[in-house]
């Protein structure tokens, strides 16, 4: 074992220590496994990724060492941290055995699924990331942009009791596949539309569905804040309300929303899980930006934030842009024949009528915060 246990190490030295000594804390069956520690890029910035995999496997769960290093700097003892990393690795491996794989692939074929286009293409789906917040990560990931939002791609491997398992598609993987970003996008779009259909609904209905509560009763308050039922907010997501902001890139969706809001609308990038649609009235885009920035700072987890900027859509040019950034991306054309009909989405006249209700900046801010608090409550309860 290394004799550096009592030294004050920097992050790189800490990662090297873990790499050199972790097998002393793992079960005997791990002794011939291959270890790798390298820098990767997440929504929250660069991370030091630790993996250990069996000789006959070419993918493995990732453990990020940055948080463990923070605990080390706060005074946590190295043996305790090493045991925690070991326990986490063993837990990942146990969970992997219980994964129900997507599509025609099974868990032993995960490596082939990630490395080979013929296997990967059936399970590549869309995800989203904010361009301004994730510029460093996007440099390593194939993507297409609309406004301050990028479509990125991941391979769904399966799901277990503790969540979903997926692998991000990197530039290196795209090169191995021998496909263009546009081809990658088209395949991900096809899979996503089939697996995760779009859902457009008023916020009150979404809250009632997810939390099983009476929204008007929940929102009654002595301060007179306008309830969500009158806020005019529409939730744009997929039917699972999970990583649903990617429906932004589904053909025809923005035109469908535009038809619901003939006077125009603001799109609030609430989180990677959903977008909020607010018909234009007496509130300015600058006020909207301030609301979004404040809610992100106070409520939304860093890895779930999408953008701090409100977006607008021009239904004539098919451009989605963030006015504060003066962006005019037109990277994805929308086919008019693909516009979804209200009845196809299960929309009612009540939703369309409510979409024109007026509410001031304070009421809207409260509504957006309530939506994010609902998301946090659902996350704590376990998806």
Coordinates of N, CA and C in Angstrom, one line a residue, residues 15-16 18-19 35-39 48-51 65:
X15 N -6.3 11.0 -7.1 CA -6.8 10.0 -8.1 C -5.7 8.9 -8.3
X16 N -4.5 9.3 -8.4 CA -3.4 8.3 -8.5 C -3.3 7.4 -7.4
X18 N -5.9 6.5 -5.5 CA -7.0 5.6 -5.6 C -6.7 4.5 -6.6
X19 N -6.1 4.9 -7.7 CA -5.8 3.9 -8.8 C -4.8 2.9 -8.3
X35 N -8.0 -1.2 -14.3 CA -8.4 0.1 -13.7 C -8.0 1.3 -14.7
X36 N -8.9 2.3 -14.7 CA -8.6 3.5 -15.5 C -9.1 4.7 -14.7
X37 N -8.3 5.7 -14.7 CA -8.8 7.0 -14.1 C -8.4 8.1 -15.2
X38 N -9.5 8.8 -15.6 CA -9.2 9.8 -16.7 C -10.3 10.9 -16.5
X39 N -10.0 12.0 -17.1 CA -10.9 13.2 -17.1 C -12.0 13.0 -18.1
X48 N -13.2 13.7 -12.8 CA -12.2 12.6 -12.8 C -13.0 11.3 -12.6
X49 N -13.0 10.5 -13.7 CA -13.8 9.3 -13.8 C -12.9 8.1 -13.5
X50 N -13.4 7.3 -12.5 CA -12.7 6.0 -12.1 C -13.6 4.8 -12.7
X51 N -12.9 3.9 -13.4 CA -13.6 2.7 -13.8 C -12.7 1.5 -13.5
X65 N -14.5 10.8 -8.9 CA -13.7 10.9 -7.7 C -13.7 12.3 -7.1

